[in-house]
Amino acid sequence: MDMIMAFVILPVVVCTPWHVEYQPKHVCTVRGSTIVLLCTYKYPVDRKVEKVMWGHGRKQSFDGPFIYENDNKTYKPTKFEYLGNREGNCSLKIHRVEPADAGEYAFRFETNKTDGLWTGQNGPQVTVSDMIVSMMPREHGVIKEGETVKLTCVNNCTSEVVWFKNTGPLQKWSSTLLLSNISIQDSGNYSCGPKDHNKPLSDIIQISVEYEPKNTSISVRPTPEVTRGTNVTLTCSSNANPTVDIFLWFKIDGDSHREIGSQAELHFKDADTDQSGKYFCVGNKHGRRNSTILTLKVKDIDVGMPAIKFIAVFAVFSVTLMITWCLIVYWKKNAAPKTSTAENFMAE
Ligand SMILES: *[C@@H]1O[C@H](CO)[C@@H](O)[C@H](O)[C@H]1NC(C)=O
Ligand SMILES: *[C@@H]1O[C@H](CO)[C@@H](O)[C@H](O)[C@H]1NC(C)=O
Ligand SMILES: *[C@@H]1O[C@H](CO)[C@@H](O)[C@H](O)[C@H]1NC(C)=O
Ligand SMILES: *[C@@H]1O[C@H](CO)[C@@H](O)[C@H](O)[C@H]1NC(C)=O
Ligand SMILES: *[C@@H]1O[C@H](CO)[C@@H](O)[C@H](O)[C@H]1NC(C)=O
Ligand SMILES: *[C@@H]1O[C@H](CO)[C@@H](O)[C@H](O)[C@H]1NC(C)=O
Ligand SMILES: *[C@@H]1O[C@H](CO)[C@@H](O)[C@H](O)[C@H]1NC(C)=O
Ligand SMILES: *[C@@H]1O[C@H](CO)[C@@H](O)[C@H](O)[C@H]1NC(C)=O
Ligand SMILES: *[C@@H]1O[C@H](CO)[C@@H](O)[C@H](O)[C@H]1NC(C)=O
């Protein structure tokens, strides 16, 4: 039986040297990916291949237009890249596959004899699927710390997907990604792609986790200890998402505290001693979180003066004293005649 079959088939193969073979016959791929349609062909040995072409979307004989055509003179590189040659390999690479690229493909070649043309029938069928990523329980909106969200990646080609966070692959191959007790570190852009491509091909789902103000702190310019008359600025800063834009300032008075401002910065122009005290601030978008307490000290006396300034003031003071002394002595001398000078003055 097998022998009979072999005798029937063998002559057909031998007598038909014209042949095109596609592998595989069906290609399911995701939008944006790159695929290769593997292909081989045969022709009589006394011929030379002069023209190779690939067609798309036509069932029967090809008269163009072709998506790829190379008669050795014209070659325009496009999204269709011929990986084959003129000696039996006709593989075609398709870059950045779009839905419009779905359908049947076929290879055609022409040799150096006018009747030596051949088109390989029943070419590969390409199916193009979207890669759709979605999020539960909400598609959009605010996600607060501690919540749980589920991301799902669907496509019609493969169940083996790889997840990406900010273009870096995550070690998760299933079509769902569960983010439970979500934290700030989970914020980012999520996407997925077929595992064998290892490239994100879906849209992006942006997750931005909102959190209460944290690490609220006060900074002070120029220093927490200043002399009277200095301009002092206190700045309240806080980490939060969304960023805090409402601040409250308090000054502690004994056991109570009173509100003294509602901007990020608190300015004391020409600070006075009664502005000394303990301050704290609050960023209040999502609940309140007190800052640490800042102790501001506005000093009255000028102890922090540099030595040179002190000497200069001392010198001026001394000179003034001496001039006054001389004037008094001079005046005494003129006003009280006869008597001898210094002793009399001292006695008075
Ligand atoms: C075609 O090319 C082959 C190989 O170069 C050559 O042997 C043959 O004579 C050519 N045939 C014609 C019709 O030009
Ligand atoms: C076709 O290209 C090959 C290699 O690029 C070259 O050897 C050959 O001469 C070319 N033939 C024609 C007809 O231009
Ligand atoms: C044809 O060329 C492609 C791309 O270079 C290659 O992957 C494939 O193995 C080749 N096929 C054969 C039968 O040589
Ligand atoms: C999967 O195929 C079905 C039927 O062809 C189609 O309606 C659906 O949109 C496809 N899904 C994707 C993700 O491409
Ligand atoms: C959620 O995470 C926080 C810290 O990130 C942790 O303190 C808390 O115990 C976690 N809650 C649950 C239910 O796992
Ligand atoms: C996420 O995507 C948005 C919009 O495409 C972009 O503005 C943002 O910078 C991305 N974030 C990261 C961390 O890549
Ligand atoms: C708060 O500060 C700590 C230590 O400086 C830091 O590790 C943490 O990331 C900060 N938190 C936020 C929300 O910025
Ligand atoms: C304090 O600020 C006021 C304006 O706000 C400015 O006129 C003054 O010169 C500043 N004083 C000092 C000591 O910088
Ligand atoms: C912030 O500080 C005020 C005054 O000391 C206090 O009454 C309040 O309870 C504090 N709030 C928090 C959240 O610690």
Short mmCIF file of N, CA, C and O in Angstrom, two decimals, residues 123-215:
data_model
loop_
_atom_site.label_atom_id
_atom_site.label_comp_id
_atom_site.label_asym_id
_atom_site.label_seq_id
_atom_site.Cartn_x
_atom_site.Cartn_y
_atom_site.Cartn_z
N GLY A 123 -1.22 30.68 0.80
CA GLY A 123 -0.18 31.30 1.62
C GLY A 123 -0.59 31.43 3.08
O GLY A 123 -1.71 31.10 3.46
N PRO A 124 0.34 31.90 3.90
CA PRO A 124 0.08 32.00 5.34
C PRO A 124 -1.01 33.01 5.65
O PRO A 124 -1.09 34.07 5.04
N GLN A 125 -1.85 32.61 6.63
CA GLN A 125 -2.94 33.47 7.10
C GLN A 125 -2.48 34.19 8.36
O GLN A 125 -2.07 33.55 9.32
N VAL A 126 -2.53 35.50 8.34
CA VAL A 126 -2.11 36.27 9.51
C VAL A 126 -3.35 36.85 10.21
O VAL A 126 -4.21 37.43 9.56
N THR A 127 -3.42 36.62 11.53
CA THR A 127 -4.48 37.20 12.35
C THR A 127 -3.84 38.20 13.29
O THR A 127 -2.79 37.90 13.87
N VAL A 128 -4.45 39.36 13.42
CA VAL A 128 -3.88 40.39 14.29
C VAL A 128 -4.84 40.67 15.43
O VAL A 128 -6.02 40.95 15.21
N SER A 129 -4.32 40.57 16.64
CA SER A 129 -5.15 40.81 17.82
C SER A 129 -4.63 42.04 18.57
O SER A 129 -3.45 42.36 18.51
N ASP A 130 -5.54 42.70 19.26
CA ASP A 130 -5.11 43.77 20.17
C ASP A 130 -4.65 43.13 21.46
O ASP A 130 -5.01 42.00 21.78
N MET A 131 -3.86 43.87 22.19
CA MET A 131 -3.46 43.45 23.53
C MET A 131 -4.10 44.49 24.43
O MET A 131 -3.71 45.66 24.40
N ILE A 132 -5.11 44.08 25.19
CA ILE A 132 -5.89 45.06 25.95
C ILE A 132 -5.68 44.85 27.44
O ILE A 132 -5.87 43.74 27.96
N VAL A 133 -5.27 45.91 28.09
CA VAL A 133 -5.03 45.83 29.53
C VAL A 133 -6.12 46.64 30.23
O VAL A 133 -6.51 47.71 29.76
N SER A 134 -6.68 46.04 31.28
CA SER A 134 -7.75 46.74 32.01
C SER A 134 -7.53 46.58 33.50
O SER A 134 -6.78 45.70 33.94
N MET A 135 -8.20 47.43 34.26
CA MET A 135 -8.00 47.44 35.70
C MET A 135 -9.34 47.33 36.42
O MET A 135 -10.32 47.94 36.01
N MET A 136 -9.36 46.52 37.48
CA MET A 136 -10.54 46.37 38.33
C MET A 136 -10.16 46.82 39.74
O MET A 136 -9.02 46.65 40.13
N PRO A 137 -11.08 47.31 40.56
CA PRO A 137 -12.50 47.50 40.31
C PRO A 137 -12.82 48.75 39.50
O PRO A 137 -13.95 48.90 39.07
N ARG A 138 -11.88 49.64 39.30
CA ARG A 138 -12.16 50.85 38.53
C ARG A 138 -11.19 50.92 37.37
O ARG A 138 -10.06 50.46 37.46
N GLU A 139 -11.64 51.53 36.30
CA GLU A 139 -10.77 51.70 35.14
C GLU A 139 -9.86 52.92 35.36
O GLU A 139 -8.71 52.93 34.97
N HIS A 140 -10.43 53.93 36.01
CA HIS A 140 -9.67 55.16 36.26
C HIS A 140 -9.94 55.60 37.69
O HIS A 140 -10.72 55.00 38.39
N GLY A 141 -9.34 56.67 38.04
CA GLY A 141 -9.64 57.29 39.33
C GLY A 141 -8.57 57.07 40.36
O GLY A 141 -7.55 56.45 40.11
N VAL A 142 -8.89 57.59 41.52
CA VAL A 142 -7.91 57.64 42.60
C VAL A 142 -7.75 56.26 43.23
O VAL A 142 -8.73 55.56 43.48
N ILE A 143 -6.52 55.87 43.45
CA ILE A 143 -6.25 54.65 44.20
C ILE A 143 -5.54 55.05 45.47
O ILE A 143 -4.52 55.75 45.43
N LYS A 144 -6.14 54.62 46.59
CA LYS A 144 -5.55 55.01 47.87
C LYS A 144 -4.70 53.87 48.41
O LYS A 144 -4.94 52.70 48.13
N GLU A 145 -3.70 54.25 49.18
CA GLU A 145 -2.83 53.28 49.86
C GLU A 145 -3.66 52.20 50.53
O GLU A 145 -4.67 52.51 51.15
N GLY A 146 -3.24 50.94 50.41
CA GLY A 146 -3.93 49.85 51.11
C GLY A 146 -4.99 49.16 50.27
O GLY A 146 -5.41 48.07 50.60
N GLU A 147 -5.44 49.78 49.17
CA GLU A 147 -6.46 49.16 48.32
C GLU A 147 -5.87 48.00 47.52
O GLU A 147 -4.64 47.83 47.46
N THR A 148 -6.75 47.22 46.90
CA THR A 148 -6.32 46.11 46.06
C THR A 148 -6.85 46.34 44.65
O THR A 148 -8.03 46.64 44.48
N VAL A 149 -6.00 46.21 43.66
CA VAL A 149 -6.46 46.32 42.27
C VAL A 149 -6.00 45.10 41.48
O VAL A 149 -4.99 44.49 41.80
N LYS A 150 -6.78 44.78 40.45
CA LYS A 150 -6.46 43.64 39.60
C LYS A 150 -6.31 44.12 38.16
O LYS A 150 -7.20 44.76 37.62
N LEU A 151 -5.17 43.84 37.56
CA LEU A 151 -4.94 44.19 36.17
C LEU A 151 -5.12 42.93 35.32
O LEU A 151 -4.69 41.85 35.71
N THR A 152 -5.79 43.09 34.18
CA THR A 152 -6.02 41.95 33.30
C THR A 152 -5.53 42.29 31.89
O THR A 152 -5.78 43.39 31.39
N CYS A 153 -4.85 41.33 31.29
CA CYS A 153 -4.31 41.52 29.94
C CYS A 153 -4.96 40.49 29.03
O CYS A 153 -4.81 39.29 29.24
N VAL A 154 -5.73 40.94 28.03
CA VAL A 154 -6.37 39.98 27.12
C VAL A 154 -5.91 40.17 25.68
O VAL A 154 -5.61 41.28 25.25
N ASN A 155 -5.82 39.03 24.99
CA ASN A 155 -5.54 39.06 23.55
C ASN A 155 -6.04 37.73 22.99
O ASN A 155 -6.35 36.80 23.74
N ASN A 156 -6.12 37.61 21.68
CA ASN A 156 -6.68 36.40 21.06
C ASN A 156 -5.62 35.40 20.63
O ASN A 156 -5.93 34.42 19.97
N CYS A 157 -4.36 35.65 20.96
CA CYS A 157 -3.30 34.77 20.47
C CYS A 157 -2.69 33.87 21.52
O CYS A 157 -2.46 32.70 21.29
N THR A 158 -2.37 34.43 22.67
CA THR A 158 -1.62 33.65 23.64
C THR A 158 -2.08 33.98 25.06
O THR A 158 -2.52 35.10 25.33
N SER A 159 -1.99 32.98 25.95
CA SER A 159 -2.32 33.24 27.35
C SER A 159 -1.03 33.50 28.14
O SER A 159 -1.06 33.84 29.30
N GLU A 160 0.10 33.34 27.47
CA GLU A 160 1.38 33.58 28.14
C GLU A 160 1.79 35.02 27.89
O GLU A 160 2.25 35.36 26.79
N VAL A 161 1.57 35.83 28.91
CA VAL A 161 1.91 37.23 28.75
C VAL A 161 2.96 37.61 29.78
O VAL A 161 3.12 36.94 30.80
N VAL A 162 3.66 38.67 29.49
CA VAL A 162 4.62 39.18 30.45
C VAL A 162 4.20 40.61 30.80
O VAL A 162 3.75 41.36 29.94
N TRP A 163 4.28 40.91 32.09
CA TRP A 163 3.88 42.24 32.59
C TRP A 163 5.08 43.15 32.69
O TRP A 163 6.19 42.71 32.99
N PHE A 164 4.82 44.43 32.44
CA PHE A 164 5.89 45.42 32.55
C PHE A 164 5.45 46.55 33.46
O PHE A 164 4.28 46.97 33.42
N LYS A 165 6.39 47.00 34.27
CA LYS A 165 6.14 48.20 35.08
C LYS A 165 7.22 49.20 34.68
O LYS A 165 8.41 48.93 34.85
N ASN A 166 6.80 50.33 34.12
CA ASN A 166 7.73 51.35 33.61
C ASN A 166 8.76 50.73 32.66
O ASN A 166 9.95 50.98 32.78
N THR A 167 8.32 49.89 31.74
CA THR A 167 9.12 49.20 30.71
C THR A 167 10.03 48.09 31.24
O THR A 167 10.66 47.39 30.46
N GLY A 168 10.10 47.93 32.55
CA GLY A 168 10.89 46.81 33.10
C GLY A 168 9.99 45.61 33.28
O GLY A 168 8.89 45.74 33.80
N PRO A 169 10.43 44.39 32.85
CA PRO A 169 9.56 43.22 32.98
C PRO A 169 9.41 42.77 34.44
O PRO A 169 10.36 42.83 35.20
N LEU A 170 8.19 42.35 34.80
CA LEU A 170 7.93 41.77 36.12
C LEU A 170 7.92 40.26 35.94
O LEU A 170 7.59 39.76 34.88
N GLN A 171 8.25 39.53 36.96
CA GLN A 171 8.30 38.06 36.84
C GLN A 171 6.89 37.48 37.03
O GLN A 171 6.65 36.70 37.93
N LYS A 172 5.96 37.89 36.17
CA LYS A 172 4.58 37.41 36.28
C LYS A 172 4.12 37.01 34.89
O LYS A 172 4.09 37.83 33.99
N TRP A 173 3.76 35.72 34.72
CA TRP A 173 3.40 35.25 33.38
C TRP A 173 1.91 35.10 33.17
O TRP A 173 1.46 34.77 32.08
N SER A 174 1.10 35.25 34.23
CA SER A 174 -0.33 35.00 34.06
C SER A 174 -1.02 36.25 33.51
O SER A 174 -0.48 37.35 33.58
N SER A 175 -2.21 36.05 32.95
CA SER A 175 -2.87 37.18 32.29
C SER A 175 -3.48 38.16 33.28
O SER A 175 -3.96 39.20 32.88
N THR A 176 -3.45 37.82 34.59
CA THR A 176 -3.90 38.80 35.58
C THR A 176 -2.75 39.13 36.53
O THR A 176 -1.88 38.30 36.80
N LEU A 177 -2.78 40.35 37.00
CA LEU A 177 -1.76 40.82 37.94
C LEU A 177 -2.49 41.45 39.12
O LEU A 177 -3.24 42.42 38.94
N LEU A 178 -2.30 40.87 40.31
CA LEU A 178 -3.00 41.36 41.49
C LEU A 178 -2.05 42.21 42.32
O LEU A 178 -0.97 41.76 42.67
N LEU A 179 -2.48 43.44 42.59
CA LEU A 179 -1.69 44.31 43.46
C LEU A 179 -2.51 44.55 44.72
O LEU A 179 -3.48 45.29 44.69
N SER A 180 -2.15 43.83 45.79
CA SER A 180 -2.94 43.98 47.02
C SER A 180 -2.20 44.85 48.01
O SER A 180 -0.97 44.96 47.96
N ASN A 181 -2.98 45.47 48.92
CA ASN A 181 -2.43 46.40 49.92
C ASN A 181 -1.45 47.33 49.22
O ASN A 181 -0.27 47.41 49.56
N ILE A 182 -1.95 48.04 48.26
CA ILE A 182 -1.11 48.83 47.36
C ILE A 182 -0.36 49.92 48.14
O ILE A 182 -0.89 50.47 49.10
N SER A 183 0.87 50.16 47.75
CA SER A 183 1.66 51.19 48.44
C SER A 183 2.26 52.14 47.41
O SER A 183 2.15 51.91 46.20
N ILE A 184 2.90 53.17 47.91
CA ILE A 184 3.47 54.21 47.03
C ILE A 184 4.40 53.57 46.00
O ILE A 184 4.45 53.99 44.85
N GLN A 185 5.13 52.54 46.42
CA GLN A 185 6.10 51.90 45.54
C GLN A 185 5.42 51.23 44.34
O GLN A 185 6.09 50.94 43.35
N ASP A 186 4.11 50.97 44.44
CA ASP A 186 3.41 50.33 43.32
C ASP A 186 2.99 51.32 42.24
O ASP A 186 2.52 50.93 41.18
N SER A 187 3.16 52.61 42.50
CA SER A 187 2.84 53.61 41.48
C SER A 187 3.69 53.37 40.25
O SER A 187 4.86 53.01 40.36
N GLY A 188 3.10 53.58 39.07
CA GLY A 188 3.89 53.41 37.85
C GLY A 188 3.00 53.13 36.66
O GLY A 188 1.78 53.09 36.77
N ASN A 189 3.63 52.94 35.51
CA ASN A 189 2.91 52.66 34.27
C ASN A 189 2.98 51.16 33.99
O ASN A 189 4.05 50.61 33.83
N TYR A 190 1.82 50.53 33.93
CA TYR A 190 1.76 49.07 33.72
C TYR A 190 1.31 48.75 32.30
O TYR A 190 0.43 49.42 31.76
N SER A 191 1.93 47.72 31.73
CA SER A 191 1.55 47.27 30.40
C SER A 191 1.91 45.79 30.28
O SER A 191 2.55 45.24 31.17
N CYS A 192 1.49 45.17 29.16
CA CYS A 192 1.81 43.76 28.99
C CYS A 192 2.14 43.47 27.53
O CYS A 192 1.92 44.30 26.65
N GLY A 193 2.69 42.30 27.31
CA GLY A 193 3.05 41.88 25.96
C GLY A 193 3.10 40.37 25.90
O GLY A 193 3.13 39.71 26.93
N PRO A 194 3.10 39.78 24.68
CA PRO A 194 3.21 38.33 24.58
C PRO A 194 4.57 37.89 25.12
O PRO A 194 5.57 38.57 24.91
N LYS A 195 4.59 36.76 25.81
CA LYS A 195 5.83 36.33 26.46
C LYS A 195 6.96 36.14 25.45
O LYS A 195 8.11 36.50 25.71
N ASP A 196 6.64 35.58 24.27
CA ASP A 196 7.71 35.32 23.30
C ASP A 196 8.26 36.59 22.65
O ASP A 196 9.30 36.54 21.99
N HIS A 197 7.59 37.71 22.82
CA HIS A 197 8.12 38.97 22.30
C HIS A 197 8.90 39.74 23.35
O HIS A 197 9.77 40.54 23.02
N ASN A 198 8.52 39.53 24.63
CA ASN A 198 9.19 40.19 25.74
C ASN A 198 9.29 41.70 25.56
O ASN A 198 10.31 42.32 25.83
N LYS A 199 8.18 42.27 25.06
CA LYS A 199 8.15 43.71 24.80
C LYS A 199 6.73 44.18 25.13
O LYS A 199 5.78 43.48 24.81
N PRO A 200 6.57 45.35 25.79
CA PRO A 200 5.20 45.81 26.06
C PRO A 200 4.51 46.20 24.76
O PRO A 200 5.02 47.00 24.00
N LEU A 201 3.33 45.61 24.50
CA LEU A 201 2.60 45.91 23.27
C LEU A 201 1.18 46.40 23.54
O LEU A 201 0.44 46.70 22.63
N SER A 202 0.81 46.47 24.82
CA SER A 202 -0.52 46.96 25.15
C SER A 202 -0.46 48.46 25.40
O SER A 202 0.61 49.06 25.37
N ASP A 203 -1.62 49.05 25.67
CA ASP A 203 -1.65 50.42 26.15
C ASP A 203 -1.06 50.43 27.56
O ASP A 203 -0.80 49.37 28.13
N ILE A 204 -0.96 51.63 28.11
CA ILE A 204 -0.43 51.77 29.46
C ILE A 204 -1.57 52.05 30.43
O ILE A 204 -2.49 52.79 30.11
N ILE A 205 -1.50 51.40 31.60
CA ILE A 205 -2.39 51.78 32.69
C ILE A 205 -1.52 52.46 33.72
O ILE A 205 -0.54 51.89 34.20
N GLN A 206 -1.88 53.71 33.99
CA GLN A 206 -1.07 54.48 34.91
C GLN A 206 -1.66 54.39 36.31
O GLN A 206 -2.82 54.75 36.51
N ILE A 207 -0.87 53.88 37.24
CA ILE A 207 -1.34 53.78 38.62
C ILE A 207 -0.58 54.79 39.45
O ILE A 207 0.65 54.80 39.48
N SER A 208 -1.35 55.68 40.07
CA SER A 208 -0.76 56.70 40.92
C SER A 208 -1.42 56.58 42.29
O SER A 208 -2.60 56.87 42.44
N VAL A 209 -0.67 56.06 43.24
CA VAL A 209 -1.24 55.79 44.55
C VAL A 209 -1.23 57.07 45.39
O VAL A 209 -0.20 57.71 45.53
N GLU A 210 -2.41 57.41 45.90
CA GLU A 210 -2.50 58.61 46.72
C GLU A 210 -2.22 58.28 48.17
O GLU A 210 -2.63 57.24 48.67
N TYR A 211 -1.53 59.16 48.83
CA TYR A 211 -1.22 58.93 50.23
C TYR A 211 -1.23 60.23 51.01
O TYR A 211 -1.06 61.31 50.46
N GLU A 212 -1.46 60.08 52.30
CA GLU A 212 -1.52 61.23 53.19
C GLU A 212 -0.15 61.88 53.29
O GLU A 212 0.86 61.26 53.04
N PRO A 213 -0.16 63.16 53.73
CA PRO A 213 1.13 63.81 53.95
C PRO A 213 2.00 62.99 54.89
O PRO A 213 1.53 62.49 55.90
N LYS A 214 3.25 62.85 54.51
CA LYS A 214 4.21 62.12 55.34
C LYS A 214 5.43 62.99 55.51
O LYS A 214 5.69 63.85 54.68
N ASN A 215 6.19 62.72 56.53
CA ASN A 215 7.45 63.42 56.75
C ASN A 215 7.27 64.94 56.68
O ASN A 215 8.06 65.62 56.06
#
